[in-house]
Coordinates of N, CA and C in Angstrom, one line a residue:
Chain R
X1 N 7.1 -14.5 -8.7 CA 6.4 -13.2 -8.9 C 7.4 -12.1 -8.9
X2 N 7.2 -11.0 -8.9 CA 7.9 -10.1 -9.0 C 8.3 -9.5 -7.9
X3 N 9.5 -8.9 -7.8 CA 10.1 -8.6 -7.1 C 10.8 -7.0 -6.6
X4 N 10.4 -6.0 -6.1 CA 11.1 -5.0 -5.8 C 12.2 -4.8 -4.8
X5 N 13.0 -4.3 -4.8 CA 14.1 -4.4 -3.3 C 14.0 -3.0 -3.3
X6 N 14.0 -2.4 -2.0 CA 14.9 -1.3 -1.4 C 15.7 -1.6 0.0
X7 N 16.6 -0.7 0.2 CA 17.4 -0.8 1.0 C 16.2 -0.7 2.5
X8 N 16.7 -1.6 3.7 CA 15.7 -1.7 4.8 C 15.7 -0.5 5.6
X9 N 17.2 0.3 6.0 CA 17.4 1.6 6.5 C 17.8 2.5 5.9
X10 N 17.8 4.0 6.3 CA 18.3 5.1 5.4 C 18.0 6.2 6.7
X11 N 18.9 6.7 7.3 CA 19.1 7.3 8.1 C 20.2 9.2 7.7
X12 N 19.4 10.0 8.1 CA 19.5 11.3 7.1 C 19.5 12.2 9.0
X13 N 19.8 13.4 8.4 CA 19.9 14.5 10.0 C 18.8 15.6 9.0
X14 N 18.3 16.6 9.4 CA 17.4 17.7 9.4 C 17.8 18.4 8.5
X15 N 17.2 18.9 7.2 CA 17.7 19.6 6.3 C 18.7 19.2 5.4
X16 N 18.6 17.6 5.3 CA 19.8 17.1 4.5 C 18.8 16.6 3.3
X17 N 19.9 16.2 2.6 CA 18.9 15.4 1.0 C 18.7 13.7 1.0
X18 N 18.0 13.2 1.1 CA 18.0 11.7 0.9 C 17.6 11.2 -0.1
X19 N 18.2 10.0 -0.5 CA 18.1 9.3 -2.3 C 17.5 7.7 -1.7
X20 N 16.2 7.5 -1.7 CA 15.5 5.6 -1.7 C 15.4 5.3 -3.0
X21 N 16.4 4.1 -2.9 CA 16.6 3.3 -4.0 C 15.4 2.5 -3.9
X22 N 15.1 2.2 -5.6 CA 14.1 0.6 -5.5 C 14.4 0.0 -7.1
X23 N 14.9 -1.2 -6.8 CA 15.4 -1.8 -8.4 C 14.2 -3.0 -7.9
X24 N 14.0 -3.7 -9.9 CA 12.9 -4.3 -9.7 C 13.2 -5.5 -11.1
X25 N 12.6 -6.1 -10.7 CA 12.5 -7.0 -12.3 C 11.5 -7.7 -13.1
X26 N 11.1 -6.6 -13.9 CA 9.8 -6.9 -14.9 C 10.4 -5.9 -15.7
X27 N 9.3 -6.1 -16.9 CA 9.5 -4.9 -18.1 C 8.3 -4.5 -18.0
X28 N 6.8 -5.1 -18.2 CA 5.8 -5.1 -18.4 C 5.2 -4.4 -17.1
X29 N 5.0 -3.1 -17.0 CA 4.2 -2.2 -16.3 C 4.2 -1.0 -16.7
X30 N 3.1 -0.2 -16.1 CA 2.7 1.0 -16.4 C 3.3 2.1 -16.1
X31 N 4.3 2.3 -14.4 CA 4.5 2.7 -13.9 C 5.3 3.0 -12.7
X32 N 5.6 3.8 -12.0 CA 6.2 3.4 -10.6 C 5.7 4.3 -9.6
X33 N 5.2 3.9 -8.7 CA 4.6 4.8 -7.8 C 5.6 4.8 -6.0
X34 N 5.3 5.9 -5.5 CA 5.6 6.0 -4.3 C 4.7 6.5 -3.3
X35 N 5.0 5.6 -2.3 CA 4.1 5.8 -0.9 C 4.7 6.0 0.4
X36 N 4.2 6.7 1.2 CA 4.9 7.3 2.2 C 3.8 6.3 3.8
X37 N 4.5 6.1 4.5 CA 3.1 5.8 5.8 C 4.2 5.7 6.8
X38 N 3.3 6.5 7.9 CA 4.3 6.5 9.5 C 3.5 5.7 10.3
X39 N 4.1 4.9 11.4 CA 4.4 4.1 12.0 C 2.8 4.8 12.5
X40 N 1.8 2.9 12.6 CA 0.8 3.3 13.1 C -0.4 4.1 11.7
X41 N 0.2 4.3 10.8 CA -0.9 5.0 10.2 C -1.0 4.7 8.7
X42 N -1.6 4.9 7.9 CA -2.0 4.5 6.3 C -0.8 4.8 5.6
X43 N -0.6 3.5 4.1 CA -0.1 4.2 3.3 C -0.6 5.7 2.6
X44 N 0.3 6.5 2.3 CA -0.5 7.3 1.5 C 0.4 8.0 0.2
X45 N -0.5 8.3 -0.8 CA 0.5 8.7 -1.9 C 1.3 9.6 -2.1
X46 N 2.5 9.4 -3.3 CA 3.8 10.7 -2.9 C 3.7 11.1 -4.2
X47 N 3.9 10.1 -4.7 CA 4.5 10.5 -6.3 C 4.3 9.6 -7.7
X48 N 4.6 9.8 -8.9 CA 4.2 8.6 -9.7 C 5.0 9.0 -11.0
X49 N 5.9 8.1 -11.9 CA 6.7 8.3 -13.0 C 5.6 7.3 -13.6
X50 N 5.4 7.6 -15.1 CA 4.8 6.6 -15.9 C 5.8 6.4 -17.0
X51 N 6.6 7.6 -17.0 CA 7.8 7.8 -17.9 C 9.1 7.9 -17.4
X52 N 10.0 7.7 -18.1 CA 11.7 7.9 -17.6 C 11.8 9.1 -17.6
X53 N 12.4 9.5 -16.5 CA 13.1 10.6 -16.2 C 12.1 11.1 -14.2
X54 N 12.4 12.7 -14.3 CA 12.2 13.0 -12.8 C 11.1 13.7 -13.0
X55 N 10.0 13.2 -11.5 CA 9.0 14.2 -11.6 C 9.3 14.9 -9.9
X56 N 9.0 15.8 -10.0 CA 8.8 17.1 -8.9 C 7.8 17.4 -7.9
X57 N 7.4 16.9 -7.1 CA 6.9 17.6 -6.4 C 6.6 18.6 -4.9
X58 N 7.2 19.6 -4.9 CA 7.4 20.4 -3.7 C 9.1 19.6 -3.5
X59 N 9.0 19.1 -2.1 CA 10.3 18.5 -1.6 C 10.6 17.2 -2.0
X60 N 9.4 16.4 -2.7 CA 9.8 15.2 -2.8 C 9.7 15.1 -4.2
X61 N 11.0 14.4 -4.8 CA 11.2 14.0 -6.3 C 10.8 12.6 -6.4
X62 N 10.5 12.2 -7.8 CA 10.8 10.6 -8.2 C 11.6 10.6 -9.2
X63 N 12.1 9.6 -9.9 CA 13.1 9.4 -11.0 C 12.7 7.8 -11.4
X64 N 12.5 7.6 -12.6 CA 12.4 5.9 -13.3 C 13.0 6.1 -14.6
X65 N 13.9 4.9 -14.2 CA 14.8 4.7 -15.3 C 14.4 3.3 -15.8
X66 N 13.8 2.9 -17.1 CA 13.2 1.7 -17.2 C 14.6 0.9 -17.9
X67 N 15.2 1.3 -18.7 CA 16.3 0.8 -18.9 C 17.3 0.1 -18.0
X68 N 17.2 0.7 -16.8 CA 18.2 0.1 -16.2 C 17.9 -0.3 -14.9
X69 N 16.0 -0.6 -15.1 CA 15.3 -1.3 -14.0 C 15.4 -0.9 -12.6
X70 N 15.1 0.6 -12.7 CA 15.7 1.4 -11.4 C 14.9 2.6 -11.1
X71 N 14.8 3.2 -9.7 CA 13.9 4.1 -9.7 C 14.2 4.4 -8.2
X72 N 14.0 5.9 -8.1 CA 14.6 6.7 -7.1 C 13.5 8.0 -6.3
X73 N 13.5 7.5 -4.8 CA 12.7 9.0 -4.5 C 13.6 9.9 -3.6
X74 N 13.7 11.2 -3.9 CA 14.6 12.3 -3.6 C 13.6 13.2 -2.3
X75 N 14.5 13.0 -1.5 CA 13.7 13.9 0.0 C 14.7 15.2 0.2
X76 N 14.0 16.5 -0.1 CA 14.7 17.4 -0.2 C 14.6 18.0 1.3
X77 N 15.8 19.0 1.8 CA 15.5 19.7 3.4 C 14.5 18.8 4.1
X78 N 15.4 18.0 4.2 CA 14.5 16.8 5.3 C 13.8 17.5 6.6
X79 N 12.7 16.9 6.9 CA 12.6 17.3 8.5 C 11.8 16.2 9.0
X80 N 11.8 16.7 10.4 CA 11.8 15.5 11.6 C 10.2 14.5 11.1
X81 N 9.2 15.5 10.4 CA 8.1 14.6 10.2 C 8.3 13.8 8.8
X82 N 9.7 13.7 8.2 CA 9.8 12.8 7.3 C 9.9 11.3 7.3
X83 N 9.9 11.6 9.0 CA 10.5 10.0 9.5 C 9.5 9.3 9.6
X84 N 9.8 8.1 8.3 CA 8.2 7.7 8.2 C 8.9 5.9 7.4
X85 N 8.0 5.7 6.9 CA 8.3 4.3 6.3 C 8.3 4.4 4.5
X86 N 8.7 4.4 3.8 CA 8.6 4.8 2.2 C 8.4 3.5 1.1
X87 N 7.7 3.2 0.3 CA 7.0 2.1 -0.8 C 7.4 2.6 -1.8
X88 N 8.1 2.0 -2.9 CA 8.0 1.9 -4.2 C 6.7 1.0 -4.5
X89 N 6.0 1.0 -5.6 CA 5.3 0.2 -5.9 C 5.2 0.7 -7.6
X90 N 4.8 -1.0 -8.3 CA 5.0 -0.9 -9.5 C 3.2 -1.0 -10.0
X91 N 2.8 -0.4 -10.9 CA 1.6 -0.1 -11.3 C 1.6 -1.5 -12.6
X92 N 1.1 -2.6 -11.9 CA 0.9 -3.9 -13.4 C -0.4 -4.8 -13.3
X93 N -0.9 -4.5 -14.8 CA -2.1 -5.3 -15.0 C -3.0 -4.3 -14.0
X94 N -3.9 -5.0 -13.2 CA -5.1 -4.0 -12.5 C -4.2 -4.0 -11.2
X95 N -2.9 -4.2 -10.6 CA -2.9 -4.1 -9.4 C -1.0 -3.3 -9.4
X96 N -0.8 -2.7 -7.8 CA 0.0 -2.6 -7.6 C 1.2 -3.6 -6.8
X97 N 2.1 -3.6 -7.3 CA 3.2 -4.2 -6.5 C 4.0 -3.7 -5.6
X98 N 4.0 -4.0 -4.2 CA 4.6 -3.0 -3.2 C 6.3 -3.9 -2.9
X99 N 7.0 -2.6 -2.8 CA 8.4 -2.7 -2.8 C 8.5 -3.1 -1.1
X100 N 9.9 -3.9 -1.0 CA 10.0 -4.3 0.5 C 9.8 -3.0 1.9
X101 N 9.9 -1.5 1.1 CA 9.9 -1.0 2.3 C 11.3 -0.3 2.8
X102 N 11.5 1.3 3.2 CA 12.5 1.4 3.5 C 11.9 2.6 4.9
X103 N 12.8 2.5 5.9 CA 12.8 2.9 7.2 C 13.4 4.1 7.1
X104 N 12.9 5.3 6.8 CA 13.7 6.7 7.0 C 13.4 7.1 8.5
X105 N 14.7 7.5 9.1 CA 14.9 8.3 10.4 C 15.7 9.0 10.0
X106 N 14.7 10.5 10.5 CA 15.4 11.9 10.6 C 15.9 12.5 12.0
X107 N 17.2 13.0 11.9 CA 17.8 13.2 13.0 C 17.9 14.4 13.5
X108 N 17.9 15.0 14.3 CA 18.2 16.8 14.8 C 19.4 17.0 14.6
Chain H
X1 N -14.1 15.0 6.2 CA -15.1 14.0 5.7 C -13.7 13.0 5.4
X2 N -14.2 12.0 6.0 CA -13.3 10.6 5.7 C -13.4 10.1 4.3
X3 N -12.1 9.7 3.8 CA -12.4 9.6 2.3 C -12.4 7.7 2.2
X4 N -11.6 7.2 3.4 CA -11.6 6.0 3.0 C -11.8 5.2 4.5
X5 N -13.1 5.0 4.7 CA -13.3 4.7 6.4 C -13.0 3.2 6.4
X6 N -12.8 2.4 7.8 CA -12.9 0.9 7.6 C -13.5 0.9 9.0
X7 N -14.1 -0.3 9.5 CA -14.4 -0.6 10.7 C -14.6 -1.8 11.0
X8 N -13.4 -2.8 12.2 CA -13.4 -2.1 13.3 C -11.7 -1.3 13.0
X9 N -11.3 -0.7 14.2 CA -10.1 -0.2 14.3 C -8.8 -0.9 14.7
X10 N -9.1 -1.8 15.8 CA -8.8 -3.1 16.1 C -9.8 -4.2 16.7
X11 N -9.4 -5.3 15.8 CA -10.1 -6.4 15.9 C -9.4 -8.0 16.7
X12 N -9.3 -8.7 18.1 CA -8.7 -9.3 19.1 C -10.1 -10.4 18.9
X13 N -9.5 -11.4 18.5 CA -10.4 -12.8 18.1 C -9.6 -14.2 18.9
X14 N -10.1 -15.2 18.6 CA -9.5 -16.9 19.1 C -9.7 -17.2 17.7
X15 N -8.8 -18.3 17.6 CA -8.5 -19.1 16.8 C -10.0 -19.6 16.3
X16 N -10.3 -19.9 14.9 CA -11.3 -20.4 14.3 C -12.7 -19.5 14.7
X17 N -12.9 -18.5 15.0 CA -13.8 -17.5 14.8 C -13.8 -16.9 13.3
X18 N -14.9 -16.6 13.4 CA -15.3 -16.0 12.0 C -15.2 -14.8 12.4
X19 N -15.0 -13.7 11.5 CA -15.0 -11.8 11.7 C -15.6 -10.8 10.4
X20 N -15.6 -10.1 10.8 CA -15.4 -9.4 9.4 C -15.2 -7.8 9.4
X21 N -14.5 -7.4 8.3 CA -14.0 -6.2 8.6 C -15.0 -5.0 7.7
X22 N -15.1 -3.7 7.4 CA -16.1 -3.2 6.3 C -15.1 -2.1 6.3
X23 N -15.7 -2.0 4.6 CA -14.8 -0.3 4.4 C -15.9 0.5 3.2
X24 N -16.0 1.4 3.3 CA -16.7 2.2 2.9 C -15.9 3.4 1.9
X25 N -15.8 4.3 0.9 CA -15.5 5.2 0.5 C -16.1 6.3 -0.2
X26 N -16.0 7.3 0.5 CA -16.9 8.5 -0.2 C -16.2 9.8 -1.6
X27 N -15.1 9.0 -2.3 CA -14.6 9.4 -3.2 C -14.9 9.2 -4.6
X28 N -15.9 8.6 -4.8 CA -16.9 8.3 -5.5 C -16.2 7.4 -6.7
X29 N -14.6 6.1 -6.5 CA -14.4 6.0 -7.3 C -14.9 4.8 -7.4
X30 N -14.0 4.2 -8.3 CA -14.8 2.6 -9.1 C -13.8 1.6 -8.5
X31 N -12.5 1.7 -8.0 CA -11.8 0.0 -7.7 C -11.6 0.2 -6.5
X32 N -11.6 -0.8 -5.6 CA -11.6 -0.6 -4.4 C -11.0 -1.9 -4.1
X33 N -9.9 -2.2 -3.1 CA -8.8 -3.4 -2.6 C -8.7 -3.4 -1.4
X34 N -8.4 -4.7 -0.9 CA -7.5 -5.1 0.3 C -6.9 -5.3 -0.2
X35 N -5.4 -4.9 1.2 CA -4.0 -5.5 1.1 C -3.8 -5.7 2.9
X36 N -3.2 -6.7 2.9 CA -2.8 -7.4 4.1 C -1.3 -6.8 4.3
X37 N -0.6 -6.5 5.4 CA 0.2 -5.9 5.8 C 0.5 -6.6 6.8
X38 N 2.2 -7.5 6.9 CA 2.2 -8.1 7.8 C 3.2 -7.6 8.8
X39 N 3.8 -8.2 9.8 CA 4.7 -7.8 10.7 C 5.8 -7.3 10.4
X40 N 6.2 -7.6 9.1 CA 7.3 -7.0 8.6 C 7.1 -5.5 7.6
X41 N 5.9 -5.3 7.5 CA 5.4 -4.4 7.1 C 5.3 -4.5 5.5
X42 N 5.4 -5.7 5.0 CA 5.7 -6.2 3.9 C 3.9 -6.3 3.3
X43 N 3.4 -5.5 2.6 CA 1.9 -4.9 2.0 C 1.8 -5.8 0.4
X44 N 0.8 -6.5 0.6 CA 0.6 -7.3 -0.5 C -1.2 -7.1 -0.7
X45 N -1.5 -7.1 -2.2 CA -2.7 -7.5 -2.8 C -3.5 -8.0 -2.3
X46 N -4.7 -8.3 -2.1 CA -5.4 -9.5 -1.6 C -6.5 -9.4 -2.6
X47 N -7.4 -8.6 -2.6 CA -8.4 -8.7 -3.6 C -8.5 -7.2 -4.3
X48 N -8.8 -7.2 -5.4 CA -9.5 -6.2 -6.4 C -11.1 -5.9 -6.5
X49 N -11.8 -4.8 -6.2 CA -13.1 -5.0 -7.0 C -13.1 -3.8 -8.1
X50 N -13.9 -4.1 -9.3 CA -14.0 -2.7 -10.0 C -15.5 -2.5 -10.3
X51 N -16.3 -1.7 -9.8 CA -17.6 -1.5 -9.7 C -18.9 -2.7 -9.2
X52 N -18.2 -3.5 -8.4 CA -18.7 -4.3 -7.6 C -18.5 -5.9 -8.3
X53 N -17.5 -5.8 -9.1 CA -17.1 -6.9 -10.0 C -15.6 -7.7 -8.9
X54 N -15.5 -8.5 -8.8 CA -13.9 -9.1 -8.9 C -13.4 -9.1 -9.7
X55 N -11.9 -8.3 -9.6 CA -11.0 -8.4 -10.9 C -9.6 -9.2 -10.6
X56 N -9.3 -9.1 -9.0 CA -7.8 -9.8 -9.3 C -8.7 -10.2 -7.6
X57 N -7.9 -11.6 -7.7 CA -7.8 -12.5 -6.4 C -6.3 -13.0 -6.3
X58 N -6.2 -12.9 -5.4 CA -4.3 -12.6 -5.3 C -4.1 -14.5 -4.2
X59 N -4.3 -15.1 -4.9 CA -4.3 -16.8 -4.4 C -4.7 -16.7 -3.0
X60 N -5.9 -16.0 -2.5 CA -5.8 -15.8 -0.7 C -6.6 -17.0 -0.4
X61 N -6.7 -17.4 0.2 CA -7.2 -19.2 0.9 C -8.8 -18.6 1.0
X62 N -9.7 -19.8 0.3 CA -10.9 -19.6 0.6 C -11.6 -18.8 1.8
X63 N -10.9 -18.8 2.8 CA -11.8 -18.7 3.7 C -11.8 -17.0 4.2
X64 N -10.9 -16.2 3.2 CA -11.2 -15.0 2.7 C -12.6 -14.9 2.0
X65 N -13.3 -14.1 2.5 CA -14.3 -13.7 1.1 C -14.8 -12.5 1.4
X66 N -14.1 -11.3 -0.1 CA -14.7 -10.2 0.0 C -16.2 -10.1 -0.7
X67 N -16.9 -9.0 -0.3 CA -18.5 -9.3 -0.7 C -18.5 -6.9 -1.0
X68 N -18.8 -6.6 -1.8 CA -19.3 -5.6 -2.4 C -20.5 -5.7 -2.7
X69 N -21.3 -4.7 -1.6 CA -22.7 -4.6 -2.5 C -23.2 -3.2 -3.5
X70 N -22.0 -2.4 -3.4 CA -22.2 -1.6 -4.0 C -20.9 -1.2 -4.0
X71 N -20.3 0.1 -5.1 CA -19.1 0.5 -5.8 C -18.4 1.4 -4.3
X72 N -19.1 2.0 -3.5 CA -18.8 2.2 -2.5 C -18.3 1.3 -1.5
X73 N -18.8 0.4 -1.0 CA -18.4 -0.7 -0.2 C -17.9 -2.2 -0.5
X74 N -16.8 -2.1 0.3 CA -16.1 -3.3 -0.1 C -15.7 -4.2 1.3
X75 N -16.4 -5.1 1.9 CA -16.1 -5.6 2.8 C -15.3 -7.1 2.8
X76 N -14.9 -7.6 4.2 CA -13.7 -8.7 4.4 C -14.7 -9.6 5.1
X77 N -14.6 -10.9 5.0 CA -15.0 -12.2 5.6 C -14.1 -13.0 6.2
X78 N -13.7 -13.1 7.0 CA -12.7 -14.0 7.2 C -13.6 -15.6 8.1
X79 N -13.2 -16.3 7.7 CA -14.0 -18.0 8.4 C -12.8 -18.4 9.2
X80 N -13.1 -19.1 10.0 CA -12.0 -19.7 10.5 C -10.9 -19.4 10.7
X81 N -10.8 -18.3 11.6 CA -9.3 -17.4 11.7 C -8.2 -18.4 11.8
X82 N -7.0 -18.0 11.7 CA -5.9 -19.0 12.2 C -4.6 -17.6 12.6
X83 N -3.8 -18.2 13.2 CA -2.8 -17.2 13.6 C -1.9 -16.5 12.6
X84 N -1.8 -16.8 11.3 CA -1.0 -16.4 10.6 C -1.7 -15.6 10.1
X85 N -3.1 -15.4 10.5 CA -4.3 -14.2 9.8 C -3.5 -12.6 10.6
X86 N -3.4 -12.7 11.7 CA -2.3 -11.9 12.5 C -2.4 -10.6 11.4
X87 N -2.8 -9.5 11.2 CA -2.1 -8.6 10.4 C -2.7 -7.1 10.7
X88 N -2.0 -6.5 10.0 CA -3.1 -5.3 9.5 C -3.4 -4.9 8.2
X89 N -5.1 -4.9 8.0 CA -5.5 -5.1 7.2 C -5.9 -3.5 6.0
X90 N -5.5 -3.3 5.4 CA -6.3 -2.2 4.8 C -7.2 -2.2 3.6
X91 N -7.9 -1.4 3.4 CA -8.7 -1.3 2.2 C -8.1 0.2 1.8
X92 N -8.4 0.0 0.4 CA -8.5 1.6 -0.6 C -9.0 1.6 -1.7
X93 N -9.4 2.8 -2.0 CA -9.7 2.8 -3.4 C -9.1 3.6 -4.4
X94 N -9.6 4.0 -5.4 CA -8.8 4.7 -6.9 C -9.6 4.5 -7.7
X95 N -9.5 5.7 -8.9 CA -10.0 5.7 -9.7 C -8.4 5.6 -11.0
X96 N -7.6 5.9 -10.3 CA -6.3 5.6 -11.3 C -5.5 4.9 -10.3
X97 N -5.1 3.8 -11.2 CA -4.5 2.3 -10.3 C -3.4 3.2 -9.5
X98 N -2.1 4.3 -10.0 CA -1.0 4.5 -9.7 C -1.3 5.5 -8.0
X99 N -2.4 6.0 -7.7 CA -2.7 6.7 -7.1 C -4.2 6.6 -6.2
X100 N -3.8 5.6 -5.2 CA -4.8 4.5 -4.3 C -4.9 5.4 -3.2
X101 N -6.0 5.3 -2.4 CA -6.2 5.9 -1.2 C -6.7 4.7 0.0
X102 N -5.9 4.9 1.2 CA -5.9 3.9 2.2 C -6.7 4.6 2.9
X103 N -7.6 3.0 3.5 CA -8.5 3.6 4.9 C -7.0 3.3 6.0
X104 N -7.6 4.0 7.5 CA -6.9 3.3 8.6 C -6.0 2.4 8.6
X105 N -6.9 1.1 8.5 CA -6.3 0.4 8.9 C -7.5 -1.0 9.6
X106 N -6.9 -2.0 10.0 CA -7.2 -2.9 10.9 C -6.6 -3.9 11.7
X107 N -6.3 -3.3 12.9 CA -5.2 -4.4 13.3 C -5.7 -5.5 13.8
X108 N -5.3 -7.0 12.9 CA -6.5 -8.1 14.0 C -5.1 -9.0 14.4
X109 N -5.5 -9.4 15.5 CA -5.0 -10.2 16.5 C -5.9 -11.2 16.4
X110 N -4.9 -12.6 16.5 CA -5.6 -13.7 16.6 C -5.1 -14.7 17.5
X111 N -5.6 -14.9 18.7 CA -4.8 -15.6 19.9 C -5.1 -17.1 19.7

C-alpha cells in the first residue's frame, strides 16, 4: 500500500518557524492534505494543496511538489498551543491516506 | 452545535463482547468514515459510506460491521472483541474528501 513518512519529532521554541516534512510514493492522487490533533482530542483540518506550489493560510503554510514526491507544512511564530501532533494525508480514490505522524513541541 | 458527535466517549469491555459505537453528524454532508487510531497514533481507513451506500471497506475482519440508516448516521458493530480491537476510534464526515471533520473520538479498551 502506500506509504507516507514524516519525521517522528520536531521540536521548535516560541515564535520560531517550523518546516514538517512528508515524502510519499504514488503518482495517482488528488491531493495532499494536512491535519493538526492534540493529544487527547480530534484530528482536525489545516490545509490542502491540490496543485504544486504554496498555499497560505494565516500562520500555517502548505507546499506540494508532485515532482519530487514531497510536501511541506510551514508553522509560522510558533506558540505554545501549536504543540500538537501533525498528519499529512494524501486525498486517493474515495479515501484519505494518513501520513505516519509528527510530534511538534513548542518550547518557552 | 456539535458538528460531528460519537457515543460512547469511552468504551472498557472483556474479551469477546459485542459493542457498538454511533456517530451522528449535523453538517448535512454525504460521506461519512471510520478510522481506527492505534497506539502509535498511526490513523487508518476502516470504512467509507456515501449517502448510506458503502464505498470503500479497507480489509477490516468481518466482525466489524458498519450499518447507516440514514446520510446522517453512521454507526460501528463490533462482534467478538479481541485485544488488538484496543483503539481509538473515530468517525467523520465531508462533503469534499480533502477536508473531513472528526467526531471525539472513542477510546475502547478491551481487557
Amino acid at each position: 500500500g502506500q506509504s507516507l513518512e514524516q519525521p517522528s519529532e520536531v521540536t521548535a521554541v516560541e515564535g520560531a518557524i517550523v518546516q514538517i516534512n512528508c515524502t510519499y510514493q504514488t503518482s495517482g492522487f488528488y491531493g495532499l492534505s494536512w491535519y493538526q490533533q492534540h493529544d487527547g482530542g480530534a484530528p482536525t483540518f489545516l490545509s490542502y494543496n491540490a496543485l504544486d506550489g504554496l498555499e497560505e493560510t494565516g500562520r500555517f503554510s502548505s507546499f506540494l511538489s508532485r515532482s519530487d514526491s514531497y510536501g511541506y507544512l510551514l508553522l509560522q511564530e510558533l506558540q505554545m498551543k501549536d504543540s500538537a501532533s501533525y498528519f499529512c494525508a494524501l486525498c486517493e480514490d474515495d479515501k484519505l491516506i494518513f501520513g505516519t505522524g509528527t510530534r511538534l513541541q513548542v518550547f518557552p | 452545535d456539535t458538528a460531528v458527535s460519537q457515543t460512547p466517549k469511552y468504551l472498557v469491555t472483556q474479551m469477546g463482547n459485542d459493542k457498538s459505537i454511533k456517530c451522528e453528524q449535523n453538517l448535512g454532508h454525504d460521506t461519512m468514515y471510520w478510522y481506527k487510531q492505534d497506539s502509535k497514533k498511526f490513523l487508518k481507513i476502516m470504512f467509507s459510506y456515501n449517502n448510506k451506500e458503502l464505498i470503500i471497506n479497507e480489509t477490516v475482519p468481518n466482525r466489524f460491521s458498519p450499518k447507516s440508516p440514514d446520510k446522517a448516521h453512521l454507526n460501528l458493530h463490533i462482534n467478538s472483541l479481541e485485544l488488538g480491537d484496543s483503539a481509538v476510534y473515530f468517525c467523520a464526515s465531508s462533503q469534499d474528501l480533502s477536508e473531513q471533520f472528526f467526531g471525539p473520538g472513542t477510546r475502547l479498551t478491551v481487557l
